[in-house]
Short mmCIF file of C-alpha atoms in Angstrom, two decimals:
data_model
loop_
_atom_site.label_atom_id
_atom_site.label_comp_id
_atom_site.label_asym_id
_atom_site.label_seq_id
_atom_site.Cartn_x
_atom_site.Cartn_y
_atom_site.Cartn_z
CA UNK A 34 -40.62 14.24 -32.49
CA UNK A 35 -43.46 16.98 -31.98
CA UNK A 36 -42.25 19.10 -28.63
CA UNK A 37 -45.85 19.74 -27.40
CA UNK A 38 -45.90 16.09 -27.35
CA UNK A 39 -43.61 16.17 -23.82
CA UNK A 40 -45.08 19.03 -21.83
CA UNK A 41 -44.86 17.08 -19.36
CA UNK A 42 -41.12 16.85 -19.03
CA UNK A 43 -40.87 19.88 -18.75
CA UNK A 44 -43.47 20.86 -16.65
CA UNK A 45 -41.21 18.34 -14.28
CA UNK A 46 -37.80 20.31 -15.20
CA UNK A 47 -39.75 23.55 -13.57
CA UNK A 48 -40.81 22.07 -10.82
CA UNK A 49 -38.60 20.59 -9.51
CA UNK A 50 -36.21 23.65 -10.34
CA UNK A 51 -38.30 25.39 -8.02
CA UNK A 52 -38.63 22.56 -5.46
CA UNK A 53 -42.35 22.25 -5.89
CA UNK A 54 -44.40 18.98 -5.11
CA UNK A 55 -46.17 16.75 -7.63
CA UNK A 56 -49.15 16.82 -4.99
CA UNK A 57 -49.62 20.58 -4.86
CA UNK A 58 -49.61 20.94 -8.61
CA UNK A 59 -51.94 18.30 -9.34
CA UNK A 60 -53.95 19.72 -6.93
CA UNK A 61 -53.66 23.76 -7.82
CA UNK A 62 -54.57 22.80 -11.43
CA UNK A 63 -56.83 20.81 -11.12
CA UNK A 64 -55.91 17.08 -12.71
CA UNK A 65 -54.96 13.98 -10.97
CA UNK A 66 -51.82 13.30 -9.88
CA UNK A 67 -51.46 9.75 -11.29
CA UNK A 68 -52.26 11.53 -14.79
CA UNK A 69 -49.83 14.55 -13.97
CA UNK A 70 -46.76 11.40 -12.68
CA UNK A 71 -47.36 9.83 -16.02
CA UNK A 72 -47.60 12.71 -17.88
CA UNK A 73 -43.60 13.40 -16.27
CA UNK A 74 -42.66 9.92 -17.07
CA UNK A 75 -43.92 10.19 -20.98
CA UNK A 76 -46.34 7.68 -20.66
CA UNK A 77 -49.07 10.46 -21.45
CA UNK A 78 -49.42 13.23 -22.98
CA UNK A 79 -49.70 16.78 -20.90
CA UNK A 80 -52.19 19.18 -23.25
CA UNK A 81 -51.03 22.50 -23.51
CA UNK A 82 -54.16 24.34 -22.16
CA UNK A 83 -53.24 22.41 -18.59
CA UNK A 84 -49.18 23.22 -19.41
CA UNK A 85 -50.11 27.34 -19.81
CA UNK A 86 -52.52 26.76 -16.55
CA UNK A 87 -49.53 25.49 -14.55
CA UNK A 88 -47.45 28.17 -15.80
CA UNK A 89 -49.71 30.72 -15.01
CA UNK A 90 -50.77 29.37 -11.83
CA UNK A 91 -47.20 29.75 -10.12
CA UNK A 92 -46.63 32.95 -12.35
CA UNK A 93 -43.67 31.40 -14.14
CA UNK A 94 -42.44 33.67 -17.46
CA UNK A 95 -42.05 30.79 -20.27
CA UNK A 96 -41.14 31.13 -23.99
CA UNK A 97 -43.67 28.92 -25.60
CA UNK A 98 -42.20 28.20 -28.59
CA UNK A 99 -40.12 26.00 -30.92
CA UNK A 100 -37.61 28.21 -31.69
CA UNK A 101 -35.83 28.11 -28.60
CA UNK A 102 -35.93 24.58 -28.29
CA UNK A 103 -34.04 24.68 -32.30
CA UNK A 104 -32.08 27.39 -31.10
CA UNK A 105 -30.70 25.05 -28.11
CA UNK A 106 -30.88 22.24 -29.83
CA UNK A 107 -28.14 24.03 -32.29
CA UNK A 108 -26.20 24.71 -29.82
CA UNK A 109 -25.86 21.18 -28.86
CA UNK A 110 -25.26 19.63 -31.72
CA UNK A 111 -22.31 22.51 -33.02
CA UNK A 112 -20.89 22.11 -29.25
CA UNK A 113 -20.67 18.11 -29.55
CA UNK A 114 -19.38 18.19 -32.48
CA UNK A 115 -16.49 20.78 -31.74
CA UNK A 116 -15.65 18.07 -28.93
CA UNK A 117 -16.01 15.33 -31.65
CA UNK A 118 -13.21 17.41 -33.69
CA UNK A 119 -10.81 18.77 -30.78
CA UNK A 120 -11.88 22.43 -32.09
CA UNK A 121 -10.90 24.16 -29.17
CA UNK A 122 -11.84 27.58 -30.55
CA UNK A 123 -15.09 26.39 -31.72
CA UNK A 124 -16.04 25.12 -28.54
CA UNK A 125 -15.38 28.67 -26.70
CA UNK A 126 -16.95 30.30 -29.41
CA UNK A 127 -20.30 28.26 -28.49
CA UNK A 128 -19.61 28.65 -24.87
CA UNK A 129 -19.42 32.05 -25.21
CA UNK A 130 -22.75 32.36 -27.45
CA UNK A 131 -24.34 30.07 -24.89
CA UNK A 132 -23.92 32.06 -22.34
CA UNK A 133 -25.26 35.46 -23.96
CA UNK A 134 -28.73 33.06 -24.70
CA UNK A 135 -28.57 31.13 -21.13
CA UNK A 136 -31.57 33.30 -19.85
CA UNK A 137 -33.59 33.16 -22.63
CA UNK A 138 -33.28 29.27 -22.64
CA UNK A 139 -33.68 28.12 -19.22
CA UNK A 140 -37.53 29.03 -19.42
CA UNK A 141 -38.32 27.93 -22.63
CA UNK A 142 -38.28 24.99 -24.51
CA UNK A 143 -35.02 24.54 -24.60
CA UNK A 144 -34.22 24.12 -21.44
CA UNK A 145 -34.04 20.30 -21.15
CA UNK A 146 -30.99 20.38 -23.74
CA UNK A 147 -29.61 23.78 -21.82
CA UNK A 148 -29.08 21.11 -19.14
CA UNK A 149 -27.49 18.17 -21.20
CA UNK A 150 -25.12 21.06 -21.86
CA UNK A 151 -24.54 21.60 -18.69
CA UNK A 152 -24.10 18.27 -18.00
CA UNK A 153 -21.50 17.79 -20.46
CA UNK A 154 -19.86 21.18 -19.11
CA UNK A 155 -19.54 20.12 -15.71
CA UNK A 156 -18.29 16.15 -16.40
CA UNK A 157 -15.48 17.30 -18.67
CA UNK A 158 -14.66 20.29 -15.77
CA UNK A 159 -15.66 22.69 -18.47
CA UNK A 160 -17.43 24.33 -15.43
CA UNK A 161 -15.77 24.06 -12.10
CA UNK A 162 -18.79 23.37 -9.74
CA UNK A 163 -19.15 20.64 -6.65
CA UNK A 164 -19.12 16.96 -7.17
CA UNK A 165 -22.35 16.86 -5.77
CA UNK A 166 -23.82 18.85 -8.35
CA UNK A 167 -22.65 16.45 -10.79
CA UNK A 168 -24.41 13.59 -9.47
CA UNK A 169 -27.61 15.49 -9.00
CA UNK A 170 -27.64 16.53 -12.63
CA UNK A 171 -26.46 13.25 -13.98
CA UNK A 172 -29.37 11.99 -11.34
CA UNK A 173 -31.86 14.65 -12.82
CA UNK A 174 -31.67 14.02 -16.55
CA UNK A 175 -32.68 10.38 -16.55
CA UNK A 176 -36.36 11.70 -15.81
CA UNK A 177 -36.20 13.27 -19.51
CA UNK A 178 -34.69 10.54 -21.59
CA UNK A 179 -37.80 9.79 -23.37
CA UNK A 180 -37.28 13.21 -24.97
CA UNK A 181 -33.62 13.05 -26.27
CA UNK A 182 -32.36 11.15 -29.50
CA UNK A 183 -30.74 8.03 -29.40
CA UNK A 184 -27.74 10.00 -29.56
CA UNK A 185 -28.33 12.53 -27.13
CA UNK A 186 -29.52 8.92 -24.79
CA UNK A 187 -26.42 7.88 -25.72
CA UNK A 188 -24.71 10.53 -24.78
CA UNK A 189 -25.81 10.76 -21.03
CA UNK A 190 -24.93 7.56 -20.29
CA UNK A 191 -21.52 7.91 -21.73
CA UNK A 192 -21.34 11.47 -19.52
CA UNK A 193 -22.52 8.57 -16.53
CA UNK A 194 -19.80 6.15 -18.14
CA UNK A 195 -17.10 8.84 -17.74
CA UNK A 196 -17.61 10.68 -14.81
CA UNK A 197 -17.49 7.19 -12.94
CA UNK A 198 -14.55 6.70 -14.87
CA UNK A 199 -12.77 9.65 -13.35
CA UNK A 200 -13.50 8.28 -10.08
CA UNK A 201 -12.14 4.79 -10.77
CA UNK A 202 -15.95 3.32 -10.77
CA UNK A 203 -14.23 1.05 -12.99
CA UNK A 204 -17.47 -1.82 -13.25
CA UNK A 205 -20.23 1.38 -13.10
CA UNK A 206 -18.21 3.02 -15.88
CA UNK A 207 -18.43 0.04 -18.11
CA UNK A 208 -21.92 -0.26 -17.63
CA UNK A 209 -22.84 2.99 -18.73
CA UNK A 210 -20.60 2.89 -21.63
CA UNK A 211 -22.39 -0.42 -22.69
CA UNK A 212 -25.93 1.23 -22.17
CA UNK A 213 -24.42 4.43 -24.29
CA UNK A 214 -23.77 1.53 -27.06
CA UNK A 215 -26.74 0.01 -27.06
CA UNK A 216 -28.78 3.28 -27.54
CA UNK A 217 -27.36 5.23 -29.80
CA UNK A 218 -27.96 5.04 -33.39
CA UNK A 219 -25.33 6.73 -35.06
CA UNK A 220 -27.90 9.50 -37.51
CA UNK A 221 -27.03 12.55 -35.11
CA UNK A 222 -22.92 12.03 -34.18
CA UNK A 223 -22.03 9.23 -36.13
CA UNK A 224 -18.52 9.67 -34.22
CA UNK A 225 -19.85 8.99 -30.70
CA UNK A 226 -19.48 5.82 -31.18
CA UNK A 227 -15.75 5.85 -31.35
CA UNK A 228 -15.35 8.27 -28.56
CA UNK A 229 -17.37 5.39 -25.95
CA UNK A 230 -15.29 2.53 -27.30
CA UNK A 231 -11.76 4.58 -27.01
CA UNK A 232 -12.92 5.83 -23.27
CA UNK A 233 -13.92 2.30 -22.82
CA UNK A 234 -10.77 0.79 -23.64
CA UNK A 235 -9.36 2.83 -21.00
CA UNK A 236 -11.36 0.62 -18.54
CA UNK A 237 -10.42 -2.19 -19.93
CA UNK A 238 -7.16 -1.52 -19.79
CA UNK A 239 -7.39 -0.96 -15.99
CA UNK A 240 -9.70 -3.94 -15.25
CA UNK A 241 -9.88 -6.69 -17.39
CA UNK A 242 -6.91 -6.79 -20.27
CA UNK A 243 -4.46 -4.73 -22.01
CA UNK A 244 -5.26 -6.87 -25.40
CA UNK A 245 -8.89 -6.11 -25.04
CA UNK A 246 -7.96 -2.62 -24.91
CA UNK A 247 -6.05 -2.34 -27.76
CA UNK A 248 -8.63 -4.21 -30.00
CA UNK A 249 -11.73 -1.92 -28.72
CA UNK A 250 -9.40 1.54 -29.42
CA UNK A 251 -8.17 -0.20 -32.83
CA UNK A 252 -12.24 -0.08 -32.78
CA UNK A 253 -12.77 3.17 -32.01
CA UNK A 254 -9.72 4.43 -34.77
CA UNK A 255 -11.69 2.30 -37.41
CA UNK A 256 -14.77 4.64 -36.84
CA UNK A 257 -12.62 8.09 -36.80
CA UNK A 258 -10.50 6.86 -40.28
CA UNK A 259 -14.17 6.83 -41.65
CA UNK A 260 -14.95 10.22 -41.51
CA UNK A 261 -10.76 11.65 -41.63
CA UNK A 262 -10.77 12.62 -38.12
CA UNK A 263 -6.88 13.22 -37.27
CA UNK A 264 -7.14 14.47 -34.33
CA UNK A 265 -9.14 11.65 -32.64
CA UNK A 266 -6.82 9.01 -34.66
CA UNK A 267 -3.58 10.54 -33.06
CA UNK A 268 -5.30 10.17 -29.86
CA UNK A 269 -5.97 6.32 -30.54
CA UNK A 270 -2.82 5.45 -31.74
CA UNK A 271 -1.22 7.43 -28.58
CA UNK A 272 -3.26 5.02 -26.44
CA UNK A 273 -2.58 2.12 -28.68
CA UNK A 274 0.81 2.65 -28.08
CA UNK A 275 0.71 2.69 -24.36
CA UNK A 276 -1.56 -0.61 -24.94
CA UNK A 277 1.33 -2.38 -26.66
CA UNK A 278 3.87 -1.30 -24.09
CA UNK A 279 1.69 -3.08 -21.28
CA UNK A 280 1.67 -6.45 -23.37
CA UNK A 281 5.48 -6.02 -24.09
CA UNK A 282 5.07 -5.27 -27.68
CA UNK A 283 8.00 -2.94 -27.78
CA UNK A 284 8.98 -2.47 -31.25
CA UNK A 285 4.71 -2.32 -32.37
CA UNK A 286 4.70 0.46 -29.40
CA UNK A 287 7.47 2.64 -31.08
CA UNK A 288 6.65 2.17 -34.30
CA UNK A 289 3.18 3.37 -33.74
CA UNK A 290 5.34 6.36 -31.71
CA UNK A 291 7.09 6.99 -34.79
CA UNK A 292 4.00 7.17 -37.10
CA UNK A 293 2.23 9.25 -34.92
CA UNK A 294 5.60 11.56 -34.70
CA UNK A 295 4.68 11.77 -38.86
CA UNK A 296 1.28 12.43 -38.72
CA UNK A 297 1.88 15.24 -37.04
CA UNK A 298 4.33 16.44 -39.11
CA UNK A 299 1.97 16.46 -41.62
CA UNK A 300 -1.63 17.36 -40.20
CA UNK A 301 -0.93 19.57 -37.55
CA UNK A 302 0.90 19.54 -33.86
CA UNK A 303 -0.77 19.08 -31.37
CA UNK A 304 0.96 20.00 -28.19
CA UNK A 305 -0.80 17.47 -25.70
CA UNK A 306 -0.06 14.47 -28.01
CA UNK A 307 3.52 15.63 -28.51
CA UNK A 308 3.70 15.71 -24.80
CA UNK A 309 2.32 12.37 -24.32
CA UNK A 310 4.08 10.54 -27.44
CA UNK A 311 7.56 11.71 -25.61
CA UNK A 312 6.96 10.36 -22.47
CA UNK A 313 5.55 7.66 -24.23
CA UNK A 314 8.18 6.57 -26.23
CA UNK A 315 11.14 7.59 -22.83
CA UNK A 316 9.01 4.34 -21.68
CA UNK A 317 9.26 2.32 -24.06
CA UNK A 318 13.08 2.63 -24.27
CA UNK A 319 13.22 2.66 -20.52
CA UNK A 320 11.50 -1.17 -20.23
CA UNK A 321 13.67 -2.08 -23.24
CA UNK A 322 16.60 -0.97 -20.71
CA UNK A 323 17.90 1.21 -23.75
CA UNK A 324 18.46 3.89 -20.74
CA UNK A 325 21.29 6.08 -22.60
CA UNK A 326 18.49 6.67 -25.85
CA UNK A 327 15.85 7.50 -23.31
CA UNK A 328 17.97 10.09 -22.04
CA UNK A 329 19.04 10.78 -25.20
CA UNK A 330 15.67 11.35 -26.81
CA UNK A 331 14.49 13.30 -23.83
CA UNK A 332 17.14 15.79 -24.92
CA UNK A 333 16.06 15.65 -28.47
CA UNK A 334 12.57 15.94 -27.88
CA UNK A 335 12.50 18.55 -25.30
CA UNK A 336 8.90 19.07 -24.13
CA UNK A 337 7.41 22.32 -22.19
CA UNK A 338 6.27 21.22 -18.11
CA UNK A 339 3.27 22.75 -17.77
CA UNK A 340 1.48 23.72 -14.15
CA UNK A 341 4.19 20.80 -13.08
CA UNK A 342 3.51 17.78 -14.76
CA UNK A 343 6.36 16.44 -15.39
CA UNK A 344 4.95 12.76 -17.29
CA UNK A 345 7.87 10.57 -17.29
CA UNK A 346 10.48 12.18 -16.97
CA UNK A 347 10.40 11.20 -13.44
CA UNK A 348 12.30 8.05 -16.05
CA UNK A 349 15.56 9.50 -16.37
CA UNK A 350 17.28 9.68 -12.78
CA UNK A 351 15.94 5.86 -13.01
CA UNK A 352 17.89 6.01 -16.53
CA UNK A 353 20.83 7.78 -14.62
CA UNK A 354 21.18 5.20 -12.08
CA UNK A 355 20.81 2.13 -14.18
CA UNK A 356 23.89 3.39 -16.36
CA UNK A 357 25.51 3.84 -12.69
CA UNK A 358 25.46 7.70 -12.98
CA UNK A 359 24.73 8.33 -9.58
CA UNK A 360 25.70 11.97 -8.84
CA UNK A 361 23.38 12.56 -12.38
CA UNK A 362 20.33 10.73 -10.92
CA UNK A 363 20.36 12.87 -7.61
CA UNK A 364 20.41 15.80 -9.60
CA UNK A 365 17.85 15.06 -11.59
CA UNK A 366 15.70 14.24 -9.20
CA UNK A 367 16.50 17.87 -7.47
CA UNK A 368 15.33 19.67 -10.61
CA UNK A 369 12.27 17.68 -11.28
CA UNK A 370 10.90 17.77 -7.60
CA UNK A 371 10.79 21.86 -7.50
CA UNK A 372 7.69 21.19 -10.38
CA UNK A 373 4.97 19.00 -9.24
CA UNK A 374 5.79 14.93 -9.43
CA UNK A 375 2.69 12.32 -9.28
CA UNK A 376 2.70 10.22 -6.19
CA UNK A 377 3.45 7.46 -8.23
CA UNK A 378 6.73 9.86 -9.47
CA UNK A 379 7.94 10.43 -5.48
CA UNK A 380 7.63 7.35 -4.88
CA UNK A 381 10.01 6.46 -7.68
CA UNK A 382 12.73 8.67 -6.29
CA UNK A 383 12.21 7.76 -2.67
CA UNK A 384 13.27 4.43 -4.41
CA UNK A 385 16.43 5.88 -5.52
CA UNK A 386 17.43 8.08 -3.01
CA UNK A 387 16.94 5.38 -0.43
CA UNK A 388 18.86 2.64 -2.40
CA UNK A 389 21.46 5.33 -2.92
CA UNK A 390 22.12 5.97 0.29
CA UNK A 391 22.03 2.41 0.88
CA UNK A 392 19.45 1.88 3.65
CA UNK A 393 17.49 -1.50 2.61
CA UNK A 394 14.99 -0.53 5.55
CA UNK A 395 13.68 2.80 3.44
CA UNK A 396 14.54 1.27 0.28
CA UNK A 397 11.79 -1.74 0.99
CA UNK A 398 9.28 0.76 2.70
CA UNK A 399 9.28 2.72 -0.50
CA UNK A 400 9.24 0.05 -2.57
CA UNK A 401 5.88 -0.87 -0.70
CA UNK A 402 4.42 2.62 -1.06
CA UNK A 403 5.06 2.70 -4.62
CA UNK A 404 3.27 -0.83 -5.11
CA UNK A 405 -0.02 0.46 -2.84
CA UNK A 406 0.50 3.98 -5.13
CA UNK A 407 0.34 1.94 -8.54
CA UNK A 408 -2.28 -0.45 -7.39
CA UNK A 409 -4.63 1.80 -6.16
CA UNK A 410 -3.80 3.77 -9.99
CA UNK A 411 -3.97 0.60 -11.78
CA UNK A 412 -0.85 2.13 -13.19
CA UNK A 413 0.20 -0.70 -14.48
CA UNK A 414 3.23 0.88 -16.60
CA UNK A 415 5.02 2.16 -13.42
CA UNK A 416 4.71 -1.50 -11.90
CA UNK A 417 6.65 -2.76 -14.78
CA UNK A 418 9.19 0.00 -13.74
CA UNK A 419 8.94 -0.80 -10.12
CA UNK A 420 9.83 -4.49 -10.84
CA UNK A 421 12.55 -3.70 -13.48
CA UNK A 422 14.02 -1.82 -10.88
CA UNK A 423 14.09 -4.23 -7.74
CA UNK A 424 15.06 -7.07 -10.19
CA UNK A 425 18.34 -4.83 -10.67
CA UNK A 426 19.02 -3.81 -7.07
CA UNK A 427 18.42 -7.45 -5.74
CA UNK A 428 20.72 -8.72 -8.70
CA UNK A 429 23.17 -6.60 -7.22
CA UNK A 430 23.04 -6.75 -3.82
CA UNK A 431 22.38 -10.73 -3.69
CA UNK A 432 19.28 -10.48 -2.12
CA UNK A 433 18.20 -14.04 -3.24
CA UNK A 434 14.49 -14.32 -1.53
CA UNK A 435 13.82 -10.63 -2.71
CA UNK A 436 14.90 -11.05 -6.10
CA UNK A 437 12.82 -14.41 -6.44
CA UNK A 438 9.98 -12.44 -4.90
CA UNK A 439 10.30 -9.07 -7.71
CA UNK A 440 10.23 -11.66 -10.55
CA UNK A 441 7.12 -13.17 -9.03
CA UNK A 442 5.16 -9.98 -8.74
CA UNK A 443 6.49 -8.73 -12.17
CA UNK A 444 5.58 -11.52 -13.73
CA UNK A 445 1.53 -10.61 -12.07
CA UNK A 446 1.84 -7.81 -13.61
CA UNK A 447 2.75 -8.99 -17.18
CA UNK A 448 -0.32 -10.93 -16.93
CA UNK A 449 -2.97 -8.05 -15.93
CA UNK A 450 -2.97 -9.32 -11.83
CA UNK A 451 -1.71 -6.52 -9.74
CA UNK A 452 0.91 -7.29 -7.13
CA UNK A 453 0.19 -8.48 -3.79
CA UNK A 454 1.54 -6.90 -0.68
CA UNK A 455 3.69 -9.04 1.55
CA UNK A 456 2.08 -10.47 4.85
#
């Protein structure tokens, strides 16, 4: 791609940086404004004796020359790749150069991939700035696509794909990550590929169904194998694993625990994925209603809580009271409520406490909290607890209509339906 070819993009990154009209322009320099629109749109080109005219006009101080577009261009494609790897060091390293180069870039031909950067910064919370910020950047860089790659096209919508994802934009999230797959070409990051299919299968999982999940991150592991990326493997079989858990697939679930548990053993550790294969595997045993080995491994497997997350742990007082350890269970949940328990977590112990202190009133407003909680999370895991649970109590208590009721909605939520609330 010859640069000089797309003046005209960024002639539109400057002004509207500086909030200046397409109107006035056209008009201070001297061409039409239907030549100067198309010339921002790529459809023509914008000649460089016209670009230094508008630069000069409005007095703006711009490096006119390749070297910082290479120069960001590096940058990009060292930082994306860090993320492609999980090189945590590497990717401060580049933030760090970045920075040092961030005035020198932002007038200069580099400045449209400065702000896919920034982009990429402020969806993954890299950069703490406002929501709205987001949206106008995310808004912003679709008026320069004809400049980027295929990757780099691919790579904003998959930015699109995942910030919609973190808001539970479940159907705009897929979209972009289809968009993302239909672009890209694979010559730049060869690896993107995988990373939209394995955040896509996240989706899926919420939405539409856990097996179409697991197939599109046994996808995405496929791709990282190719090119012995460990890191990113772990990562798939740690979702592949939660996956299998959802369609009941116990002994597939730990056994893909277990071989992760090796992996790391022998490639490195990775605290996050220890964390989560853990929890992961406390679970599994838990919905197996092996409740003395989930304590059991919890105590074996003893994981750091970090700025309160506590994962599921918020398990074992359930694992207390199912083995009728009662005092245990309120204890537990004493010691784990000083840290920082999910909604989702609370809502669990409200459960106990309440059926503890044997007040069905509390104990079936809980149990309706907890169901709104996991709906709105699409947390479909806890739902499976939820039910487990009620099937138990109701057993117990001879709650007939209630009991018939849990293994109704559990049996919604075996087959990817969420529950529905009582009328």
């Amino acid at each position: 791609m010859n640069i000089y070819d797309n003046l005209g993009l960024f002639e539109k990154r400057l002004r509207k940086a500086r909030g200046y009209s397409l109107e006035n322009i056209a008009h201070n320099i001297g061409i039409s404004k239907s030549l100067l629109s198309d010339a921002e749109n790529g459809k023509r080109i914008l000649k460089p004796e016209i670009f230094s005219k508008f630069l000069k006009y409005y007095e703006i101080k711009f490096t006119f020359n390749e070297l910082s577009a290479d120069l960001a261009h590096s940058f990009l494609n060292h930082f994306i790749q860090a993320w492609i790897d999980r090189d945590f060091a590497d990717e401060k390293k580049i933030t760090k150069e970045l920075e040092s180069n961030r005035s020198v870039l932002q007038n200069s031909l580099g400045c449209l991939y400065l702000l896919l950067i920034d982009i990429f910064l402020s969806v993954h919370l890299y950069n703490q700035i406002p929501d709205i910020q987001v949206i106008e950047y995310l808004l912003e860089i679709e008026n320069y696509l004809p400049f980027f790659s295929p990757d780099e096209q691919a790579l904003i919508y998959f930015l699109k794909g995942f910030d919609a994802m973190k808001k539970k934009k479940h159907l705009e999230s897929l979209k972009q990550y289809k968009k993302a797959l239909k672009v890209l070409d694979g010559e730049q990051w060869p690896e993107l590929e995988g990373i939209i299919k394995f955040n896509s299968a996240h989706v899926l999982q919420a939405t539409v169904s856990f097996f179409q999940a697991y197939q599109a991150v046994q996808e995405a592991r496929s791709i990282f194998v190719k090119y012995n990326n460990h890191a990113r493997i772990l990562l798939c079989d740690n979702n592949s694993a939660s996956y299998l858990i959802s369609m009941q697939e116990f002994k597939a679930a730990k056994d893909c625990i277990q071989n992760i548990i090796r992996c790391q053993h022998r490639w490195f550790h990775d605290e996050r994925i220890y964390t989560n294969t853990t929890t992961l595997m406390i679970l599994v045993l838990t919905l197996e209603g092996q409740f003395e080995q989930a304590i059991r491994y919890i105590h074996t497997h003893p994981f750091p809580i970090e700025n309160g997350y506590i994962g599921n742990l918020s398990l074992i007082p359930y694992c207390h009271y199912r083995l009728g350890e009662y005092d245990k269970c309120l204890k537990t949940i004493d010691t784990l409520s000083v840290e920082r328990p999910a909604e989702d977590d609370q809502a669990l112990f409200d459960i106990l406490i309440s059926i503890l202190n044997k007040n069905s009133d509390e104990i079936e407003e809980a149990k309706l909290r907890m169901m709104d909680i996991c709906k709105k999370q699409t947390n479909w895991c806890m739902l499976m607890v939820l039910f487990q649970l009620m099937i138990a109590y109701y057993e117990s208590e001879n709650e007939t209509e209630l009991l018939i009721d849990a293994y109704r909605q559990q049996a919604r939520v075996l087959h990817h339906q969420l529950p529905v609330l009582q009328s």
